[in-house]
Structure formats: structure tokens, C-alpha cells
Coordinates of C-alpha atoms in Angstrom, one line a residue:
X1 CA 27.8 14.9 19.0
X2 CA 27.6 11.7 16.7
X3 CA 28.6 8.5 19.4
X4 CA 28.7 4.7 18.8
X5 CA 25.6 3.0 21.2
X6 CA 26.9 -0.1 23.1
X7 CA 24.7 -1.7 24.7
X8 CA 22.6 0.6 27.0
X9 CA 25.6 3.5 26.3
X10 CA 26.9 5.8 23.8
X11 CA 30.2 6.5 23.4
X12 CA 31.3 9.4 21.8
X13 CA 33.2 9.6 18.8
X14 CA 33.1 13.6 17.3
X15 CA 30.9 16.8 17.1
X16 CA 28.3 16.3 14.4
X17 CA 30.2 18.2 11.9
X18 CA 33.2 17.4 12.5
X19 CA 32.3 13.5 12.4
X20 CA 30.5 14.1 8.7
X21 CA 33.9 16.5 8.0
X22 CA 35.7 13.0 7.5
X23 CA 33.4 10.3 7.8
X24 CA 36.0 7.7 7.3
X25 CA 37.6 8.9 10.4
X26 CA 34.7 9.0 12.6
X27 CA 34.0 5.4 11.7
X28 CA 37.6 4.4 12.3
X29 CA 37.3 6.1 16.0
X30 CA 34.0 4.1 16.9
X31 CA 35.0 0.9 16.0
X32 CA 37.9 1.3 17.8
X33 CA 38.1 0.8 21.8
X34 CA 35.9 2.7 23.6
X35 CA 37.6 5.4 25.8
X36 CA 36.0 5.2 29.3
X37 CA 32.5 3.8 30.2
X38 CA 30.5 6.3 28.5
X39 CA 27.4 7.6 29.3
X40 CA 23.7 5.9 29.8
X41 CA 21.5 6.0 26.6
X42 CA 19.0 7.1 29.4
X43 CA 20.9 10.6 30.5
X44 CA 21.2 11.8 26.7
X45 CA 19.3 14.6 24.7
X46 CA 19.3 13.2 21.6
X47 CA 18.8 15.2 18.6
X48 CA 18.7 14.2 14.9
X49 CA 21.8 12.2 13.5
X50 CA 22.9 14.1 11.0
X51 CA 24.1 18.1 10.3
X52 CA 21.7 21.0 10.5
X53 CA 22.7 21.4 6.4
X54 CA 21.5 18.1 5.3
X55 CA 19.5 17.9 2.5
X56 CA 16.5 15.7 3.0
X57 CA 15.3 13.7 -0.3
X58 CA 11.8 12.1 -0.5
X59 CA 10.9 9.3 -3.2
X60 CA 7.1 9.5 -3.5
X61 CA 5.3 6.3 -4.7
X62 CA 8.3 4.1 -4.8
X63 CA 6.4 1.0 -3.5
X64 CA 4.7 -1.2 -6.3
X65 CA 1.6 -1.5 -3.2
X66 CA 1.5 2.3 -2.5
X67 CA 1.0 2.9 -6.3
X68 CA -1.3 0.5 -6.8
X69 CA -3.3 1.5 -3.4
X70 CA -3.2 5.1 -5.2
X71 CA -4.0 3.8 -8.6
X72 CA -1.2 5.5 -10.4
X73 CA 1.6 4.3 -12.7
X74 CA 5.2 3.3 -11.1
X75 CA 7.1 6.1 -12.4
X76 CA 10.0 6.0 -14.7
X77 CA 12.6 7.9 -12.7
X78 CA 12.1 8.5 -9.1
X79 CA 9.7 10.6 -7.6
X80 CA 11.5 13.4 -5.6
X81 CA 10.8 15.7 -3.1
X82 CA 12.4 17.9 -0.1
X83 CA 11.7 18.0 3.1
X84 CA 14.2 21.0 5.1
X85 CA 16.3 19.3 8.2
X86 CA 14.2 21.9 10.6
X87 CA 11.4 19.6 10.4
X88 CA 13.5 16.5 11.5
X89 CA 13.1 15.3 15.4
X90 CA 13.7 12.3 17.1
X91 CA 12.2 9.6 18.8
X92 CA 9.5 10.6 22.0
X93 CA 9.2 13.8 19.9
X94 CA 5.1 15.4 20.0
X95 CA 3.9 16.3 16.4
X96 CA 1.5 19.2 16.3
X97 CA -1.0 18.8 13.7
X98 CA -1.3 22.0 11.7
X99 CA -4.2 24.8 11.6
X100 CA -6.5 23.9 8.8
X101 CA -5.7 20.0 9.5
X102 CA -7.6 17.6 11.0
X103 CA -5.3 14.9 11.5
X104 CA -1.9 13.6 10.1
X105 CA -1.2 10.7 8.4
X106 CA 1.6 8.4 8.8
X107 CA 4.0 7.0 6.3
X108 CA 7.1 4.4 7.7
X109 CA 10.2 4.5 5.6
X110 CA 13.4 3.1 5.5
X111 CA 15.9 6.7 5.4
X112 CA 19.7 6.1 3.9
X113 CA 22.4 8.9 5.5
X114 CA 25.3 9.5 2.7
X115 CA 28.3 8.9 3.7
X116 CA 30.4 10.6 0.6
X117 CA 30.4 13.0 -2.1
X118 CA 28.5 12.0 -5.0
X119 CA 28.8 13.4 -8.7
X120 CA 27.2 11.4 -11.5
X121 CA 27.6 8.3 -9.7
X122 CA 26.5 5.1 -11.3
X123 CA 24.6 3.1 -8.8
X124 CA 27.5 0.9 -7.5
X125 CA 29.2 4.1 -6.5
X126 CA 26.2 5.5 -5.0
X127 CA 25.8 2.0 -2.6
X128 CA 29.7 2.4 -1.5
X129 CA 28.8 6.0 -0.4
X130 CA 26.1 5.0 1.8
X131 CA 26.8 5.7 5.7
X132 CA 24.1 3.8 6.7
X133 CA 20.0 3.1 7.5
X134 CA 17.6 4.7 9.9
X135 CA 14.1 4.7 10.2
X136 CA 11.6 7.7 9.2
X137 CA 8.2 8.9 9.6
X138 CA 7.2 10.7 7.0
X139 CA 4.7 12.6 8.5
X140 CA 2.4 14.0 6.2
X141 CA -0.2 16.9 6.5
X142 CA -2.7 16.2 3.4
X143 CA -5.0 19.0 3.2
X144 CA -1.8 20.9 2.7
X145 CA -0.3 19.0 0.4
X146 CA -2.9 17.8 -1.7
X147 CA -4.3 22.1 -1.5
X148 CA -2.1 22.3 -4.9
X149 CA 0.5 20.2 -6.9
X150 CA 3.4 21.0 -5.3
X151 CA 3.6 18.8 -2.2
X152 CA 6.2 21.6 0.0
X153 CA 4.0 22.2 2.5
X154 CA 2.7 19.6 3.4
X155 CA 5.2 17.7 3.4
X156 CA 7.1 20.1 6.1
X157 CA 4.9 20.8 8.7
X158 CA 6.9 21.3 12.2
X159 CA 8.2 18.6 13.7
X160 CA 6.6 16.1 11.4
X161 CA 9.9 14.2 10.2
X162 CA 10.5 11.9 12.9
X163 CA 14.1 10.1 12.0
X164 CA 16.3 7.5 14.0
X165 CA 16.8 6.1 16.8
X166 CA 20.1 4.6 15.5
X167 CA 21.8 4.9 12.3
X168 CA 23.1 1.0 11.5
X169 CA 25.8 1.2 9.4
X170 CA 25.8 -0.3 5.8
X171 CA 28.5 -2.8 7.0
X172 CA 26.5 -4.1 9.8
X173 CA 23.1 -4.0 8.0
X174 CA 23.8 -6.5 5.4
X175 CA 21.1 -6.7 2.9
X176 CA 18.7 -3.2 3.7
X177 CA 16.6 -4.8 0.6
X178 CA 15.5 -7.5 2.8
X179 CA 13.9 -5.9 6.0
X180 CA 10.0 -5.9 7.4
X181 CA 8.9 -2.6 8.0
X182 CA 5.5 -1.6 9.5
X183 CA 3.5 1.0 11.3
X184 CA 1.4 1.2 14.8
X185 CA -0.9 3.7 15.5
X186 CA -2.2 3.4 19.0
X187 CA -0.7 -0.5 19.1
X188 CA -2.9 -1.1 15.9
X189 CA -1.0 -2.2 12.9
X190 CA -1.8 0.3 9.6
X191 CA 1.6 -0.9 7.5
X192 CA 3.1 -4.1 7.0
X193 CA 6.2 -4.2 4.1
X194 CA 9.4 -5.7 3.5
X195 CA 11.6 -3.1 1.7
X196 CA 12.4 -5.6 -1.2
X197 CA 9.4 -4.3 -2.8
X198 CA 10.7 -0.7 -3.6
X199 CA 10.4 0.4 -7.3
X200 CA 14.2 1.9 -6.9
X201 CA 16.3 0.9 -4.7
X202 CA 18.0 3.7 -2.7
X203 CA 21.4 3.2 -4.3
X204 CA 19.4 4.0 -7.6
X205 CA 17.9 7.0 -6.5
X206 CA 21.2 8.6 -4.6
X207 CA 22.8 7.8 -8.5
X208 CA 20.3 10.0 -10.1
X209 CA 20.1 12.4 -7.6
X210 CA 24.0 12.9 -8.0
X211 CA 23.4 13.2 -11.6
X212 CA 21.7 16.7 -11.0
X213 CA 23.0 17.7 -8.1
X214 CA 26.1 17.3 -5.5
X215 CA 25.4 14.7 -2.3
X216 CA 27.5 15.4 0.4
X217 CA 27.7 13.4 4.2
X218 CA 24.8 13.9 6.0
X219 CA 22.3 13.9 3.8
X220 CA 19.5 11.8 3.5
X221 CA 17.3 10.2 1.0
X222 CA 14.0 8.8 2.1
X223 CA 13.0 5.9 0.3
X224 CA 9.4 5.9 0.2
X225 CA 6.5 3.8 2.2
X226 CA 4.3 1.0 1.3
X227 CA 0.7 0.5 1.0
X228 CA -1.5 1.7 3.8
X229 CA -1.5 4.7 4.1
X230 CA -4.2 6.6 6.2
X231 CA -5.4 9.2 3.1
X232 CA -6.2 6.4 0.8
X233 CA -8.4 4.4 2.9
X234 CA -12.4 4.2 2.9
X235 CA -13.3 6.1 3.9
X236 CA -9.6 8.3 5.1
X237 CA -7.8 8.0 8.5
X238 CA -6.2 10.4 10.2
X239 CA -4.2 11.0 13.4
X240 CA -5.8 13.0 15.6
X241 CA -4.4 14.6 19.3
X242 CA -3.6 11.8 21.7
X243 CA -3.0 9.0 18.8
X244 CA 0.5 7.6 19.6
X245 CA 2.4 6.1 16.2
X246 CA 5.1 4.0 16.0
X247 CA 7.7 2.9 13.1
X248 CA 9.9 -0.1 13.2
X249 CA 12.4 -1.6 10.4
X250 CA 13.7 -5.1 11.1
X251 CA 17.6 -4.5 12.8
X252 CA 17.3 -0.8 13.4
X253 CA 14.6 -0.2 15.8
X254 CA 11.1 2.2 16.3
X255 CA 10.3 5.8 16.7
X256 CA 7.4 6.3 18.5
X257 CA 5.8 9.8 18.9
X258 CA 2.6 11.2 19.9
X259 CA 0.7 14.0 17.9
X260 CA -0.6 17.0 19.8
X261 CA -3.0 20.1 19.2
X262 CA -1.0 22.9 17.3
X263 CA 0.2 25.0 20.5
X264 CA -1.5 29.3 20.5
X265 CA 0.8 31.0 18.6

């Protein structure tokens, strides 16, 4: 079920699907009047905001401070790669670090959820299309991804795509090219940004995404993090069992999720 949060409640406004059927709709029905009291933020399952079919877009290096912390060229079209929507969870969600791993590293990012069909949009297009923000972890296993050129793996280990809590709509966000972003691991800070500093902005990247292939509601294009990351340091950080890491972009709140030992298969 998508629902619109009030306060400390979520009213409901249509099955996932059906509300990313006709997103115009959906939006209509939550900010209309809210039909009863709803139900306590506290008594809900919550599960990742948008449909199991989503396709999840990643822009590598799109922070002027990332690519100079990794000493490589801004690129001159954005850096893409998938994640799959199995590896999404939500906030309180336990990471396991994968066999061969001996940590995770962390990676806060500001996530954009389409909210139309694009084609060969032009970049004004692609911003009108936008549903809204949300926050993401981009959870990344590097002796995985790092193993070969192609990034897949790594870059999908289970449960390592923490996204949410809240999607803030693009009317209510105002500017999302004007919001601090960071990251805590274990209450320390490791990543302090403001997501002015991106190399493309998302509405650029959804625009040349669409030029190749079709963006429907629900998907999702991670925008990329800022400097700080744990591989690049001296010497290299990881996450181990027991760290706790937390994300938080200014007006849409923190995901906060511990990492755990990979469970006996």
C-alpha cells in the first residue's frame, strides 16, 4: 500500500501498483481529506516505496569531491549502473556483509522515484516527471565489485539498498539541489555534502536515461554520493558486524540500519 504520513499516521491512499497505475490519481487522493484516523506510523510493516518492477538506476562518481577523492575525471555523460529492486529494504533493516567480504562500505545518496513515462525527454520534461526524493544507502560490497570491471555484484549484495523512509514529493521539496546530506556510522560523521555539488543533476540523468531506454512510475534513479567514502580512505574503512549507519538528507529524513554476519546458508 502507498499512504500519505500525517503526522505520527499514514493514511492510505492505493495498493502499490495500482497507485504508480495512475500516479496523478494517487496524488489527487492524498492530498485530499483523509478518510478516518488512520493508522500509527508505529503499527506499520513498511516495505520499499515503490513496485517490485522498478528499475533502480545508479550514477557513479557524480560528485565533483567523490571524483576528485578517487582521482578520476568527471565523466562526460553519466555514469550508470543497476541495482535490481530485490536488494531494496527499508529503514531498521540488518545488512549482511557478504562471504568473501570483510566489511561494507557506505555511500548516502539523494534517490529520485519517476513519476511518468519518459521517452527522449529533454531535461525540463524529465524534472515534471519526477514523483519525488528519498533517501538511499548505497551499500556497497567492494571486494566484489572492484573483483572485475563490471560493478553487478557488488553493487547487489542482499539487502544492501536501504531506501526511504518517506518519499517528499517534488512539490513539497522545493529546491532538491539545495539539501545537506551526510552519513553516521556508529554516531560518527564519515560524509558531509550538499547535493548542489552533483556533476548532473537528476533531471539530466532521467533525460538521458530516457534517451535509451523507457522510464516508467516507480522507478528510481540514484544520484550518486560525495566524498568520503570508506574504500578510499588511508588506509580503507569498512563496516563490520555490529556498526550501525545512518543517512539523512535535509527535509526527508534518515535510514538507519545495522550490518550483521552473513546468516549459515
Amino acid at each position: 500500500m502507498m499512504a500519505a504520513v500525517r503526522g505520527d499516521r499514514a493514511h492510505v491512499i492505493a495498493p502499490l501498483d495500482e497507485f504508480y497505475a495512475d500516479v496523478s490519481a494517487g496524488l489527487e487522493r492524498a492530498s485530499g481529506p483523509s478518510q478516518g484516523d488512520g493508522v500509527a506510523l508505529t503499527e506499520l510493516e513498511v516495505v520499499p516505496p515503490v513496485p517490485t518492477t522498478a528499475r533502480v538506476l545508479c550514477a557513479g562518481v557524480n560528485y565533483r569531491s567523490h571524483a576528485a577523492e578517487a582521482d578520476v575525471e568527471p565523466a562526460a555523460a553519466p555514469n550508470l549502473f543497476a541495482r535490481w529492486a530485490s536488494t531494496l529494504v527499508t529503514d531498521g533493516v540488518d545488512i549482511p556483509i557478504p562471504s568473501g567480504e570483510n566489511g561494507l562500505d557506505w555511500e548516502v545518496e539523494l534517490a529520485v522515484i519517476i513519476g511518468a513515462p519518459l521517452v527522449d525527454a529533454d531535461p525540463e520534461t524529465a524534472h515534471l516527471a519526477i514523483l519525488g526524493y528519498t533517501c538511499f544507502n548505497d551499500v556497497s560490497a567492494r571486494t566484489f565489485q572492484f573483483a572485475t570491471r563490471q560493478w553487478a555484484l557488488g553493487k547487489n549484495a542482499d539487502r544492501s539498498g536501504p531506501i526511504g523512509p518517506v518519499i517528499v514529493t517534488a512539490e513539497e521539496i522545493g529546491d532538491p539541489y539545495a539539501l545537506n546530506l551526510c552519513t553516521r556510522v556508529n554516531g560518527v560523521t564519515t560524509q558531509s555534502a550538499n547535493t548542489s555539488e552533483m556533476i548532473f543533476r537528476a533531471d539530466d540523468i532521467a533525460a538521458y536515461a530516457s534517451r535509451c531506454l523507457t522510464l516508467l512510475p516507480g522507478d528510481v534513479i540514484a544520484t550518486g554520493t560525495p566524498e568520503g567514502v570508506g574504500i578510499l580512505r588511508d588506509p580503507p574503512v569498512v563496516m563490520g558486524a555490529g556498526d550501525v549507519v545512518e543517512v539523512e538528507i535535509e527535509r526527508i529524513g534518515v535510514l538507519r540500519n545495522r550490518i550483521v554476519a552473513r546468516e549459515p546458508a
